Amino acid sequence: MTSLPDDADCISEPVHVSGPDGPWHLVREGMLLRGNAVVYTTWGEWLTTAVTDPSLRSLLGRDWTRYRRLTDPVVRLRFVASRLATKFTAAAALETEAAALDLAYKIGGRPYLRGLDQIDVSLTHTDDLIAVGVSRNGRIGVDAEPAGRKMQFDLMQDHMCTPAERAELQWLPDAERSAGLLRLWTLKEAYTKALGQGLRLGFSEFGFGAGSDGLLAPDGTPAARGEWAFATHQVLGRYLISVACHDAGLDTSHDTAPRTMLDEGFMGAVADLLADPTGR
């Protein structure tokens, strides 16, 4: 029997999915055990679906019109890949079909599932990497950067580091300091994305310690009481992915199927979407 995670292990390990074939059962497992899941993929792994799948229009839904307006073939492919990865991840989490979900966007571009407000979604991409996070416990944010990206401490410390972070980083060798800055950058991006603030929230107003991913005040003291969890992972040998998850204290039933996991109002929305994915 698989045990449930403790407070230090409440974010699911990122899952590498190679296109529509998944493995999506690992997403469902993450939702079952922790109430969240994170996947990563590359746009090339969705090439066959983007080029040859006759159901692409129904899979994209409302994004089909935007897709048709894109003229650059590389931009078109990356757009398709990121939207399909998001919808397939959410569909696996909800144990439904990707085409049945209506992906929409808030001001600023953050995706959400129309009519399914109890599931939060975050999308990020860099170079050929796409990462998607989904959560039923509260807000989630994901951010990714190439692991080899160089960060200049002298140029960035004032606008992205708290006093406590500067004190930790300033005596490190250059390579370690750059790696530490990159980790902080992705964690702070993930957190502000989860909040829906993006770069509007000053990165020097909150921090993280070198030895842990707990949220800290500018002076280095704890700034949260366990409702936030953070994690950073290296994937594909060349990218960092950071995840921020908020536990809003919602019902964390271990059954993630919509009919048994969610309330009647939510189930009504799911039924309507399944009956008419266009929402007409």
Short mmCIF file of C-alpha atoms in Angstrom, two decimals:
data_model
loop_
_atom_site.label_atom_id
_atom_site.label_comp_id
_atom_site.label_asym_id
_atom_site.label_seq_id
_atom_site.Cartn_x
_atom_site.Cartn_y
_atom_site.Cartn_z
CA MET A 1 0.00 0.00 0.00
CA THR A 2 1.37 3.43 -0.95
CA SER A 3 1.67 5.87 1.93
CA LEU A 4 0.56 9.45 1.75
CA PRO A 5 3.26 12.16 1.64
CA ASP A 6 4.24 14.18 4.69
CA ASP A 7 4.36 17.98 4.74
CA ALA A 8 7.87 18.01 3.24
CA ASP A 9 6.76 15.92 0.28
CA CYS A 10 3.49 17.46 -0.85
CA ILE A 11 4.42 18.34 -4.45
CA SER A 12 4.37 15.52 -6.98
CA GLU A 13 7.57 14.68 -8.85
CA PRO A 14 7.51 16.07 -12.39
CA VAL A 15 6.50 13.47 -14.98
CA HIS A 16 8.02 13.34 -18.48
CA VAL A 17 5.26 12.78 -21.03
CA SER A 18 6.15 11.98 -24.63
CA GLY A 19 3.11 13.35 -26.38
CA PRO A 20 -0.49 12.10 -26.17
CA ASP A 21 0.58 8.63 -25.01
CA GLY A 22 1.67 9.90 -21.61
CA PRO A 23 2.35 8.11 -19.25
CA TRP A 24 -0.82 9.76 -17.90
CA HIS A 25 -1.37 7.25 -15.10
CA LEU A 26 1.45 8.99 -13.22
CA VAL A 27 -0.50 12.26 -13.38
CA ARG A 28 -3.54 10.53 -11.91
CA GLU A 29 -1.32 9.01 -9.22
CA GLY A 30 0.05 12.43 -8.29
CA MET A 31 -3.47 13.84 -8.04
CA LEU A 32 -4.55 10.89 -5.91
CA LEU A 33 -1.66 11.13 -3.44
CA ARG A 34 -0.94 14.85 -3.30
CA GLY A 35 -3.73 16.69 -5.08
CA ASN A 36 -1.36 18.06 -7.73
CA ALA A 37 0.68 16.97 -10.73
CA VAL A 38 3.44 18.48 -12.86
CA VAL A 39 4.41 17.29 -16.33
CA TYR A 40 7.16 18.31 -18.71
CA THR A 41 7.56 17.59 -22.38
CA THR A 42 9.11 19.06 -25.53
CA TRP A 43 7.23 20.57 -28.42
CA GLY A 44 8.84 18.05 -30.78
CA GLU A 45 7.11 15.20 -28.93
CA TRP A 46 3.77 16.60 -30.10
CA LEU A 47 4.82 17.02 -33.74
CA THR A 48 2.95 14.01 -35.09
CA THR A 49 -0.29 15.01 -33.38
CA ALA A 50 0.05 18.63 -34.50
CA VAL A 51 0.63 17.68 -38.14
CA THR A 52 -1.44 14.55 -38.75
CA ASP A 53 -4.17 14.19 -36.11
CA PRO A 54 -7.56 14.72 -37.81
CA SER A 55 -9.10 15.67 -34.44
CA LEU A 56 -6.76 18.63 -33.92
CA ARG A 57 -9.56 21.18 -34.37
CA SER A 58 -11.70 19.61 -31.64
CA LEU A 59 -8.67 19.21 -29.39
CA LEU A 60 -7.78 22.90 -29.68
CA GLY A 61 -11.36 24.09 -29.25
CA ARG A 62 -11.47 27.88 -28.93
CA ASP A 63 -7.73 28.05 -29.66
CA TRP A 64 -8.30 26.79 -33.21
CA THR A 65 -8.97 30.30 -34.56
CA ARG A 66 -5.83 31.70 -32.98
CA TYR A 67 -3.81 28.75 -34.27
CA ARG A 68 -5.03 29.35 -37.83
CA ARG A 69 -3.96 32.98 -37.67
CA LEU A 70 -0.34 32.11 -36.86
CA THR A 71 1.85 32.20 -39.96
CA ASP A 72 5.26 31.11 -38.67
CA PRO A 73 5.34 27.27 -38.74
CA VAL A 74 7.60 27.02 -35.67
CA VAL A 75 5.37 29.36 -33.67
CA ARG A 76 2.31 27.39 -34.78
CA LEU A 77 3.84 24.09 -33.67
CA ARG A 78 4.92 25.42 -30.28
CA PHE A 79 1.50 26.95 -29.74
CA VAL A 80 -0.22 23.66 -30.53
CA ALA A 81 2.18 21.65 -28.37
CA SER A 82 1.73 23.85 -25.31
CA ARG A 83 -2.07 23.83 -25.56
CA LEU A 84 -2.29 20.10 -26.14
CA ALA A 85 0.09 19.39 -23.26
CA THR A 86 -2.07 21.55 -20.99
CA LYS A 87 -5.35 19.95 -22.02
CA PHE A 88 -4.06 16.37 -21.90
CA THR A 89 -2.56 16.99 -18.45
CA ALA A 90 -5.80 18.45 -17.13
CA ALA A 91 -7.79 15.65 -18.74
CA ALA A 92 -5.61 13.02 -17.06
CA ALA A 93 -6.02 14.78 -13.72
CA LEU A 94 -9.81 14.84 -14.15
CA GLU A 95 -10.04 11.41 -15.79
CA THR A 96 -11.87 12.77 -18.81
CA GLU A 97 -11.15 13.49 -22.49
CA ALA A 98 -8.93 16.39 -23.57
CA ALA A 99 -11.41 17.53 -26.23
CA ALA A 100 -14.13 17.83 -23.56
CA LEU A 101 -12.23 20.60 -21.73
CA ASP A 102 -12.54 24.27 -22.61
CA LEU A 103 -9.22 26.05 -22.11
CA ALA A 104 -9.54 29.80 -21.60
CA TYR A 105 -7.23 32.62 -20.49
CA LYS A 106 -7.33 35.30 -17.84
CA ILE A 107 -6.00 38.82 -18.33
CA GLY A 108 -2.23 38.38 -18.62
CA GLY A 109 -2.55 35.00 -20.36
CA ARG A 110 -2.85 32.58 -17.41
CA PRO A 111 -4.82 29.52 -18.57
CA TYR A 112 -7.84 28.13 -16.77
CA LEU A 113 -10.50 25.52 -17.42
CA ARG A 114 -13.79 27.22 -18.15
CA GLY A 115 -16.47 26.00 -15.73
CA LEU A 116 -14.00 23.94 -13.68
CA ASP A 117 -12.83 26.45 -11.10
CA GLN A 118 -11.77 23.84 -8.53
CA ILE A 119 -8.78 22.89 -10.72
CA ASP A 120 -5.93 25.40 -11.03
CA VAL A 121 -3.58 25.27 -14.04
CA SER A 122 -0.17 26.77 -14.75
CA LEU A 123 1.80 26.66 -18.01
CA THR A 124 5.39 27.64 -18.75
CA HIS A 125 7.81 27.08 -21.62
CA THR A 126 11.42 27.87 -22.47
CA ASP A 127 13.41 26.81 -25.53
CA ASP A 128 11.92 23.41 -26.47
CA LEU A 129 10.59 22.62 -22.99
CA ILE A 130 6.93 22.84 -21.93
CA ALA A 131 5.85 22.33 -18.30
CA VAL A 132 2.30 22.18 -16.95
CA GLY A 133 1.09 22.08 -13.36
CA VAL A 134 -2.42 21.21 -12.15
CA SER A 135 -3.79 21.27 -8.60
CA ARG A 136 -7.11 20.64 -6.85
CA ASN A 137 -5.86 21.92 -3.46
CA GLY A 138 -5.33 25.58 -4.35
CA ARG A 139 -3.17 27.76 -6.56
CA ILE A 140 -0.19 26.34 -8.47
CA GLY A 141 2.61 28.02 -10.40
CA VAL A 142 5.39 26.53 -12.51
CA ASP A 143 8.45 28.13 -14.06
CA ALA A 144 11.32 26.73 -16.12
CA GLU A 145 14.70 27.98 -17.28
CA PRO A 146 17.70 26.42 -19.04
CA ALA A 147 19.91 25.03 -16.26
CA GLY A 148 23.00 26.57 -17.86
CA ARG A 149 21.64 30.14 -17.92
CA LYS A 150 24.17 32.52 -16.38
CA MET A 151 22.88 34.98 -13.79
CA GLN A 152 24.93 38.07 -12.97
CA PHE A 153 24.80 38.71 -9.24
CA ASP A 154 26.04 42.31 -9.47
CA LEU A 155 23.33 43.20 -11.97
CA MET A 156 20.43 41.33 -10.38
CA GLN A 157 20.92 41.37 -6.62
CA ASP A 158 19.15 44.65 -5.94
CA HIS A 159 15.91 43.90 -7.78
CA MET A 160 15.55 40.16 -7.15
CA CYS A 161 17.26 39.34 -3.83
CA THR A 162 16.27 40.03 -0.25
CA PRO A 163 18.98 41.19 2.18
CA ALA A 164 19.14 37.65 3.61
CA GLU A 165 19.59 36.14 0.14
CA ARG A 166 22.33 38.61 -0.75
CA ALA A 167 24.16 37.75 2.45
CA GLU A 168 24.00 34.02 1.58
CA LEU A 169 25.05 34.41 -2.04
CA GLN A 170 27.74 37.08 -2.01
CA TRP A 171 30.54 34.85 -0.67
CA LEU A 172 29.91 31.90 -2.97
CA PRO A 173 32.14 31.09 -5.99
CA ASP A 174 30.82 32.55 -9.23
CA ALA A 175 29.40 29.28 -10.62
CA GLU A 176 27.60 28.39 -7.39
CA ARG A 177 26.28 31.93 -7.02
CA SER A 178 24.90 31.91 -10.58
CA ALA A 179 23.23 28.54 -9.97
CA GLY A 180 21.78 29.83 -6.70
CA LEU A 181 20.39 32.92 -8.41
CA LEU A 182 18.80 30.81 -11.13
CA ARG A 183 17.11 28.60 -8.53
CA LEU A 184 15.79 31.69 -6.73
CA TRP A 185 14.57 33.20 -10.00
CA THR A 186 12.53 30.12 -10.94
CA LEU A 187 11.10 29.76 -7.43
CA LYS A 188 10.05 33.40 -7.34
CA GLU A 189 8.55 33.21 -10.83
CA ALA A 190 6.59 30.11 -9.83
CA TYR A 191 5.30 31.75 -6.64
CA THR A 192 4.20 34.98 -8.31
CA LYS A 193 2.57 33.02 -11.14
CA ALA A 194 0.62 31.01 -8.57
CA LEU A 195 -0.53 34.29 -7.01
CA GLY A 196 -1.45 35.65 -10.43
CA GLN A 197 0.91 38.59 -9.93
CA GLY A 198 3.78 37.81 -12.31
CA LEU A 199 6.50 40.46 -12.19
CA ARG A 200 4.15 42.96 -10.49
CA LEU A 201 5.21 41.56 -7.10
CA GLY A 202 8.74 42.71 -6.30
CA PHE A 203 11.15 39.78 -6.09
CA SER A 204 13.04 41.46 -3.24
CA GLU A 205 9.90 41.42 -1.06
CA PHE A 206 10.06 37.67 -0.33
CA GLY A 207 12.77 35.06 -0.34
CA PHE A 208 13.97 31.48 -0.05
CA GLY A 209 16.81 29.90 1.88
CA ALA A 210 19.78 28.13 0.33
CA GLY A 211 19.07 24.93 2.23
CA SER A 212 15.28 24.78 1.84
CA ASP A 213 12.40 25.94 -0.32
CA GLY A 214 10.33 27.50 2.46
CA LEU A 215 8.98 31.01 1.94
CA LEU A 216 10.96 33.62 3.88
CA ALA A 217 10.56 37.29 4.76
CA PRO A 218 13.26 39.73 3.55
CA ASP A 219 15.17 39.32 6.82
CA GLY A 220 15.28 35.54 6.39
CA THR A 221 12.61 34.60 8.95
CA PRO A 222 9.76 32.21 7.98
CA ALA A 223 6.93 33.98 6.15
CA ALA A 224 4.37 31.15 5.92
CA ARG A 225 2.89 28.51 8.20
CA GLY A 226 2.96 25.53 5.89
CA GLU A 227 0.20 26.52 3.49
CA TRP A 228 2.77 26.96 0.70
CA ALA A 229 5.10 24.27 -0.63
CA PHE A 230 7.92 24.69 -3.14
CA ALA A 231 10.19 22.40 -5.12
CA THR A 232 12.89 22.65 -7.78
CA HIS A 233 13.92 19.84 -10.13
CA GLN A 234 16.42 19.44 -12.95
CA VAL A 235 14.88 17.65 -15.93
CA LEU A 236 16.17 16.34 -19.25
CA GLY A 237 19.65 17.16 -17.95
CA ARG A 238 19.37 20.77 -19.11
CA TYR A 239 16.40 22.54 -17.52
CA LEU A 240 15.27 23.65 -14.06
CA ILE A 241 11.59 23.47 -13.15
CA SER A 242 10.32 25.14 -9.98
CA VAL A 243 6.83 24.61 -8.59
CA ALA A 244 4.83 26.59 -6.03
CA CYS A 245 1.72 24.98 -4.53
CA HIS A 246 -0.79 26.51 -2.15
CA ASP A 247 -2.99 24.40 0.10
CA ALA A 248 -6.24 26.33 0.47
CA GLY A 249 -7.65 23.78 2.93
CA LEU A 250 -10.10 22.35 0.40
CA ASP A 251 -11.50 18.85 0.61
CA THR A 252 -8.62 16.56 -0.35
CA SER A 253 -10.58 13.43 -1.19
CA HIS A 254 -8.21 10.88 -2.67
CA ASP A 255 -10.54 10.03 -5.56
CA THR A 256 -9.77 12.42 -8.42
CA ALA A 257 -12.53 11.31 -10.76
CA PRO A 258 -14.86 14.31 -11.20
CA ARG A 259 -18.05 12.47 -10.23
CA THR A 260 -16.73 11.37 -6.82
CA MET A 261 -14.20 14.11 -6.12
CA LEU A 262 -16.19 17.27 -6.78
CA ASP A 263 -19.45 18.80 -5.70
CA GLU A 264 -22.74 18.61 -7.57
CA GLY A 265 -22.39 22.06 -9.11
CA PHE A 266 -18.99 21.15 -10.47
CA MET A 267 -20.32 17.85 -11.81
CA GLY A 268 -23.10 19.71 -13.58
CA ALA A 269 -20.50 21.82 -15.37
CA VAL A 270 -18.55 18.70 -16.35
CA ALA A 271 -21.70 17.04 -17.68
CA ASP A 272 -22.55 20.12 -19.73
CA LEU A 273 -19.06 20.25 -21.20
CA LEU A 274 -19.12 16.58 -22.10
CA ALA A 275 -22.49 17.02 -23.78
CA ASP A 276 -21.39 20.14 -25.69
CA PRO A 277 -17.67 21.02 -25.52
CA THR A 278 -18.27 24.29 -27.39
CA GLY A 279 -20.43 25.63 -24.55
CA ARG A 280 -23.22 26.63 -26.91
#
